mmCIF file of C-alpha atoms in Angstrom:
data_model
loop_
_atom_site.group_PDB
_atom_site.id
_atom_site.type_symbol
_atom_site.label_atom_id
_atom_site.label_comp_id
_atom_site.label_asym_id
_atom_site.label_seq_id
_atom_site.Cartn_x
_atom_site.Cartn_y
_atom_site.Cartn_z
ATOM 1 C CA MET A 1 20.776 41.234 276.638
ATOM 2 C CA TRP A 2 23.829 40.895 274.052
ATOM 3 C CA LEU A 3 23.337 44.363 273.581
ATOM 4 C CA MET A 4 23.467 45.279 277.629
ATOM 5 C CA VAL A 5 26.773 43.470 277.600
ATOM 6 C CA ALA A 6 27.694 45.498 274.580
ATOM 7 C CA LEU A 7 26.822 48.525 276.235
ATOM 8 C CA PHE A 8 28.891 47.258 279.136
ATOM 9 C CA CYS A 9 32.049 46.617 277.712
ATOM 10 C CA VAL A 10 32.087 50.420 275.345
ATOM 11 C CA ILE A 11 31.269 52.038 279.388
ATOM 12 C CA VAL A 12 33.542 50.221 281.529
ATOM 13 C CA LEU A 13 36.085 47.960 279.539
ATOM 14 C CA ALA A 14 37.484 50.773 276.761
ATOM 15 C CA PRO A 15 36.290 54.189 278.330
ATOM 16 C CA LEU A 16 37.559 57.054 275.555
ATOM 17 C CA ALA A 17 39.634 59.197 277.985
ATOM 18 C CA VAL A 18 39.617 63.079 278.401
ATOM 19 C CA GLN A 19 41.941 65.251 279.943
ATOM 20 C CA ARG A 20 43.857 68.439 280.300
ATOM 21 C CA VAL A 21 46.284 70.025 281.536
ATOM 22 C CA LYS A 22 45.598 73.197 283.393
ATOM 23 C CA ALA A 23 46.924 76.396 281.844
ATOM 24 C CA SER A 24 47.133 80.149 281.702
ATOM 25 C CA ALA A 25 43.657 81.512 279.778
ATOM 26 C CA GLY A 26 44.718 82.776 276.165
ATOM 27 C CA GLY A 27 47.513 80.078 275.718
ATOM 28 C CA PRO A 28 47.736 77.791 272.602
ATOM 29 C CA THR A 29 45.730 74.820 272.887
ATOM 30 C CA VAL A 30 47.282 71.350 272.045
ATOM 31 C CA ALA A 31 45.423 67.876 271.616
ATOM 32 C CA VAL A 32 46.471 64.241 271.559
ATOM 33 C CA ILE A 33 45.081 61.390 270.240
ATOM 34 C CA GLY A 34 46.273 58.740 271.715
ATOM 35 C CA ASP A 35 46.580 54.533 272.872
ATOM 36 C CA SER A 36 47.050 53.840 276.928
ATOM 37 C CA ILE A 37 50.393 55.415 276.649
ATOM 38 C CA THR A 38 48.375 58.837 276.927
ATOM 39 C CA ALA A 39 45.218 57.754 278.457
ATOM 40 C CA ARG A 40 46.444 55.758 281.797
ATOM 41 C CA TYR A 41 48.125 58.796 282.818
ATOM 42 C CA ASN A 42 47.365 61.667 284.550
ATOM 43 C CA ASP A 43 48.278 65.667 285.029
ATOM 44 C CA GLU A 44 50.094 65.862 288.247
ATOM 45 C CA PRO A 45 53.275 66.537 288.090
ATOM 46 C CA GLY A 46 55.776 65.046 289.925
ATOM 47 C CA ASP A 47 53.529 61.374 290.258
ATOM 48 C CA ALA A 48 54.205 57.753 289.645
ATOM 49 C CA SER A 49 51.748 58.588 286.805
ATOM 50 C CA GLN A 50 52.398 61.612 285.288
ATOM 51 C CA GLY A 51 51.516 61.650 281.567
ATOM 52 C CA TRP A 52 54.284 62.381 278.456
ATOM 53 C CA TRP A 53 51.204 64.964 277.181
ATOM 54 C CA SER A 54 51.270 66.475 280.764
ATOM 55 C CA VAL A 55 55.250 67.006 280.982
ATOM 56 C CA VAL A 56 55.434 68.490 276.955
ATOM 57 C CA GLY A 57 51.868 70.644 278.092
ATOM 58 C CA ARG A 58 53.831 72.073 282.126
ATOM 59 C CA HIS A 59 57.057 72.596 279.942
ATOM 60 C CA TYR A 60 55.816 74.827 276.737
ATOM 61 C CA GLY A 61 53.013 76.076 279.012
ATOM 62 C CA VAL A 62 49.722 75.232 276.736
ATOM 63 C CA HIS A 63 46.338 73.603 277.553
ATOM 64 C CA VAL A 64 46.143 69.944 276.500
ATOM 65 C CA GLU A 65 43.420 67.823 276.023
ATOM 66 C CA THR A 66 43.637 64.045 275.188
ATOM 67 C CA TYR A 67 41.557 61.860 273.496
ATOM 68 C CA ALA A 68 43.027 58.740 274.079
ATOM 69 C CA GLN A 69 41.843 54.967 274.884
ATOM 70 C CA SER A 70 43.486 51.923 275.780
ATOM 71 C CA GLY A 71 44.352 49.302 273.342
ATOM 72 C CA SER A 72 43.423 51.973 270.337
ATOM 73 C CA GLY A 73 45.398 52.783 267.267
ATOM 74 C CA PHE A 74 45.076 53.749 263.524
ATOM 75 C CA VAL A 75 43.932 50.299 262.796
ATOM 76 C CA ARG A 76 42.790 48.494 266.019
ATOM 77 C CA PRO A 77 39.354 49.578 268.387
ATOM 78 C CA GLY A 78 39.844 50.125 271.924
ATOM 79 C CA LEU A 79 40.271 47.169 274.625
ATOM 80 C CA GLU A 80 39.917 43.583 273.913
ATOM 81 C CA CYS A 81 38.224 45.060 270.239
ATOM 82 C CA VAL A 82 35.808 46.900 271.816
ATOM 83 C CA GLY A 83 35.125 51.246 271.592
ATOM 84 C CA ASP A 84 36.757 53.116 268.584
ATOM 85 C CA ARG A 85 40.360 53.953 266.380
ATOM 86 C CA PHE A 86 42.368 57.282 265.988
ATOM 87 C CA GLY A 87 40.051 58.681 263.242
ATOM 88 C CA ASP A 88 36.505 58.513 265.328
ATOM 89 C CA ARG A 89 37.755 60.584 267.567
ATOM 90 C CA LEU A 90 38.022 63.259 264.513
ATOM 91 C CA ALA A 91 34.830 65.121 265.492
ATOM 92 C CA ASN A 92 36.531 66.403 269.036
ATOM 93 C CA LEU A 93 38.968 68.655 267.519
ATOM 94 C CA LYS A 94 36.332 70.533 265.050
ATOM 95 C CA ARG A 95 34.294 70.833 267.971
ATOM 96 C CA HIS A 96 37.439 72.342 270.099
ATOM 97 C CA PRO A 97 40.106 73.554 267.803
ATOM 98 C CA PRO A 98 43.516 72.588 268.551
ATOM 99 C CA ARG A 99 46.330 74.932 267.411
ATOM 100 C CA ILE A 100 48.939 72.035 267.829
ATOM 101 C CA VAL A 101 47.696 68.291 266.917
ATOM 102 C CA PHE A 102 49.968 64.900 268.950
ATOM 103 C CA VAL A 103 48.918 61.913 267.385
ATOM 104 C CA GLU A 104 50.703 59.454 270.164
ATOM 105 C CA GLY A 105 49.785 55.250 268.856
ATOM 106 C CA GLY A 106 50.399 52.423 266.743
ATOM 107 C CA ARG A 107 52.030 50.454 268.550
ATOM 108 C CA ASN A 108 48.813 48.307 268.837
ATOM 109 C CA ASP A 109 48.489 48.192 264.992
ATOM 110 C CA TRP A 110 50.529 45.454 264.510
ATOM 111 C CA ALA A 111 47.523 43.116 264.962
ATOM 112 C CA MET A 112 43.818 43.853 263.755
ATOM 113 C CA CYS A 113 40.665 42.294 265.471
ATOM 114 C CA SER A 114 39.577 39.367 263.582
ATOM 115 C CA GLY A 115 36.141 37.712 265.250
ATOM 116 C CA HIS A 116 37.370 37.341 269.100
ATOM 117 C CA SER A 117 40.683 36.783 268.321
ATOM 118 C CA LEU A 118 43.638 38.822 266.541
ATOM 119 C CA ALA A 119 45.051 38.754 263.581
ATOM 120 C CA LEU A 120 48.532 39.964 261.806
ATOM 121 C CA THR A 121 47.684 43.256 260.313
ATOM 122 C CA THR A 122 49.210 43.979 256.577
ATOM 123 C CA ASN A 123 51.832 46.090 255.731
ATOM 124 C CA SER A 124 49.115 47.435 252.942
ATOM 125 C CA GLN A 125 46.123 47.646 255.445
ATOM 126 C CA LEU A 126 48.295 49.573 257.814
ATOM 127 C CA ARG A 127 49.702 51.981 255.147
ATOM 128 C CA ILE A 128 46.144 52.129 253.987
ATOM 129 C CA ALA A 129 44.398 53.179 257.695
ATOM 130 C CA VAL A 130 47.595 55.562 258.313
ATOM 131 C CA ASP A 131 47.041 57.336 254.983
ATOM 132 C CA ARG A 132 43.357 57.684 255.680
ATOM 133 C CA PHE A 133 43.490 58.603 259.110
ATOM 134 C CA LEU A 134 46.032 61.744 258.529
ATOM 135 C CA THR A 135 44.015 62.723 255.839
ATOM 136 C CA ASN A 136 40.812 63.152 257.163
ATOM 137 C CA LEU A 137 42.869 64.627 260.483
ATOM 138 C CA LYS A 138 44.141 67.506 257.957
ATOM 139 C CA GLY A 139 40.346 67.787 256.860
ATOM 140 C CA ALA A 140 39.118 68.133 260.143
ATOM 141 C CA VAL A 141 41.314 70.921 262.048
ATOM 142 C CA ARG A 142 42.263 74.669 260.385
ATOM 143 C CA PRO A 143 44.567 74.805 257.456
ATOM 144 C CA GLN A 144 47.342 76.705 260.250
ATOM 145 C CA THR A 145 47.049 73.921 262.813
ATOM 146 C CA LEU A 146 50.792 71.790 263.265
ATOM 147 C CA ILE A 147 50.421 67.917 263.532
ATOM 148 C CA TYR A 148 52.836 65.837 265.097
ATOM 149 C CA VAL A 149 53.182 62.214 264.609
ATOM 150 C CA LEU A 150 54.896 60.264 267.329
ATOM 151 C CA GLY A 151 56.623 56.892 266.150
ATOM 152 C CA PRO A 152 55.479 54.191 268.513
ATOM 153 C CA PRO A 153 56.530 54.352 271.654
ATOM 154 C CA TRP A 154 57.558 50.873 271.999
ATOM 155 C CA GLY A 155 58.680 48.780 275.092
ATOM 156 C CA PRO A 156 60.108 45.238 274.667
ATOM 157 C CA THR A 157 56.907 43.400 274.337
ATOM 158 C CA ASN A 158 56.451 42.667 270.542
ATOM 159 C CA ALA A 159 59.369 44.749 269.812
ATOM 160 C CA GLY A 160 60.320 42.353 266.464
ATOM 161 C CA GLN A 161 56.801 44.309 264.739
ATOM 162 C CA ARG A 162 58.047 47.567 266.067
ATOM 163 C CA GLY A 163 60.286 48.344 262.723
ATOM 164 C CA ARG A 164 58.002 47.916 259.926
ATOM 165 C CA VAL A 165 54.725 49.767 261.730
ATOM 166 C CA THR A 166 56.883 52.958 262.840
ATOM 167 C CA ALA A 167 58.193 53.039 259.407
ATOM 168 C CA ILE A 168 54.949 52.714 257.558
ATOM 169 C CA ILE A 169 54.069 55.368 260.005
ATOM 170 C CA LYS A 170 57.236 57.653 259.218
ATOM 171 C CA SER A 171 56.410 57.171 255.729
ATOM 172 C CA SER A 172 53.030 58.622 255.753
ATOM 173 C CA ALA A 173 53.607 61.189 257.638
ATOM 174 C CA TYR A 174 56.533 62.675 255.538
ATOM 175 C CA ARG A 175 54.189 62.109 252.657
ATOM 176 C CA HIS A 176 51.531 63.975 254.440
ATOM 177 C CA HIS A 177 53.909 66.588 255.341
ATOM 178 C CA VAL A 178 53.559 66.512 258.849
ATOM 179 C CA HIS A 179 56.239 66.455 261.747
ATOM 180 C CA PHE A 180 57.219 63.054 263.017
ATOM 181 C CA ILE A 181 58.771 62.061 265.959
ATOM 182 C CA ASP A 182 61.271 59.414 265.943
ATOM 183 C CA THR A 183 60.671 58.035 269.737
ATOM 184 C CA ALA A 184 62.978 55.311 269.509
ATOM 185 C CA GLY A 185 64.874 53.859 272.522
ATOM 186 C CA VAL A 186 62.797 56.397 274.873
ATOM 187 C CA PHE A 187 61.305 52.777 276.456
ATOM 188 C CA PRO A 188 63.813 50.555 277.288
ATOM 189 C CA ALA A 189 62.954 47.845 280.193
ATOM 190 C CA SER A 190 63.886 49.852 283.181
ATOM 191 C CA ASN A 191 61.357 52.697 281.667
ATOM 192 C CA VAL A 192 58.541 50.296 281.335
ATOM 193 C CA ILE A 193 56.493 48.574 283.719
ATOM 194 C CA ASP A 194 54.874 45.711 282.108
ATOM 195 C CA GLY A 195 56.865 45.380 278.585
ATOM 196 C CA ILE A 196 54.343 48.144 277.433
ATOM 197 C CA HIS A 197 53.286 50.880 280.022
ATOM 198 C CA PRO A 198 55.690 53.978 280.962
ATOM 199 C CA ASN A 199 56.670 54.141 284.494
ATOM 200 C CA ARG A 200 57.834 57.610 285.398
ATOM 201 C CA ALA A 201 61.167 57.604 283.741
ATOM 202 C CA GLY A 202 59.341 56.613 280.567
ATOM 203 C CA SER A 203 57.138 59.109 280.977
ATOM 204 C CA VAL A 204 59.721 61.697 281.321
ATOM 205 C CA ALA A 205 61.548 60.696 278.730
ATOM 206 C CA LEU A 206 59.359 60.762 275.954
ATOM 207 C CA GLY A 207 58.040 63.838 277.078
ATOM 208 C CA GLU A 208 61.737 64.937 277.183
ATOM 209 C CA ARG A 209 62.155 63.308 273.044
ATOM 210 C CA VAL A 210 59.212 65.429 272.104
ATOM 211 C CA ILE A 211 60.492 69.085 274.024
ATOM 212 C CA ASP A 212 63.958 68.442 272.436
ATOM 213 C CA THR A 213 62.903 67.424 269.055
ATOM 214 C CA ILE A 214 60.444 70.532 269.077
ATOM 215 C CA GLY A 215 62.378 73.219 270.854
ATOM 216 C CA PRO A 216 62.508 74.755 273.520
ATOM 217 C CA LYS A 217 59.472 77.008 272.112
ATOM 218 C CA LEU A 218 56.755 75.867 270.435
ATOM 219 C CA PRO A 219 56.513 77.162 266.898
#
């Protein structure tokens, strides 16, 4: 019975959302590993739930695949502590080698699962998890693959944790010689629906921040 309950949670409560932006054949492929800020959104231009990754993909005319799950991060598994972490999805990149990888997430990692509740993640625990992930990510993709790590897009909820989590992720990105995209200011209260998740304006703002950082053309 417990096995059936566990399976139900994995399948229903925290599915790994795999979505794609359609693009012309032969274009570069982009992969996104992320949390609910990626997973909850779609590739419908102009739709209220169009994802930031869709904005980016359609701007550059590239094929995008997302490997994202609500509630997950470098440390935390998915919603209700059921599911997987970012590092558990790297096999997807080996099966479908991308030219570019975006890593969106970390805002869930201010806390970690401890039994049936959450406990504050220490700086050391988070640093080790991010370093391990980036090491394994670089080993899972081709040497010429470009990697962009987004500073966690953060709304008003738990805003006091943003500084330390972002600093750890930024420092790790620089240590591993991958690109870091600062997302400070993209999710003010007017750009989120619940203190965490973006409305259309928030997703567009995040997508445009990525585009502004990279430039008019992908490298």
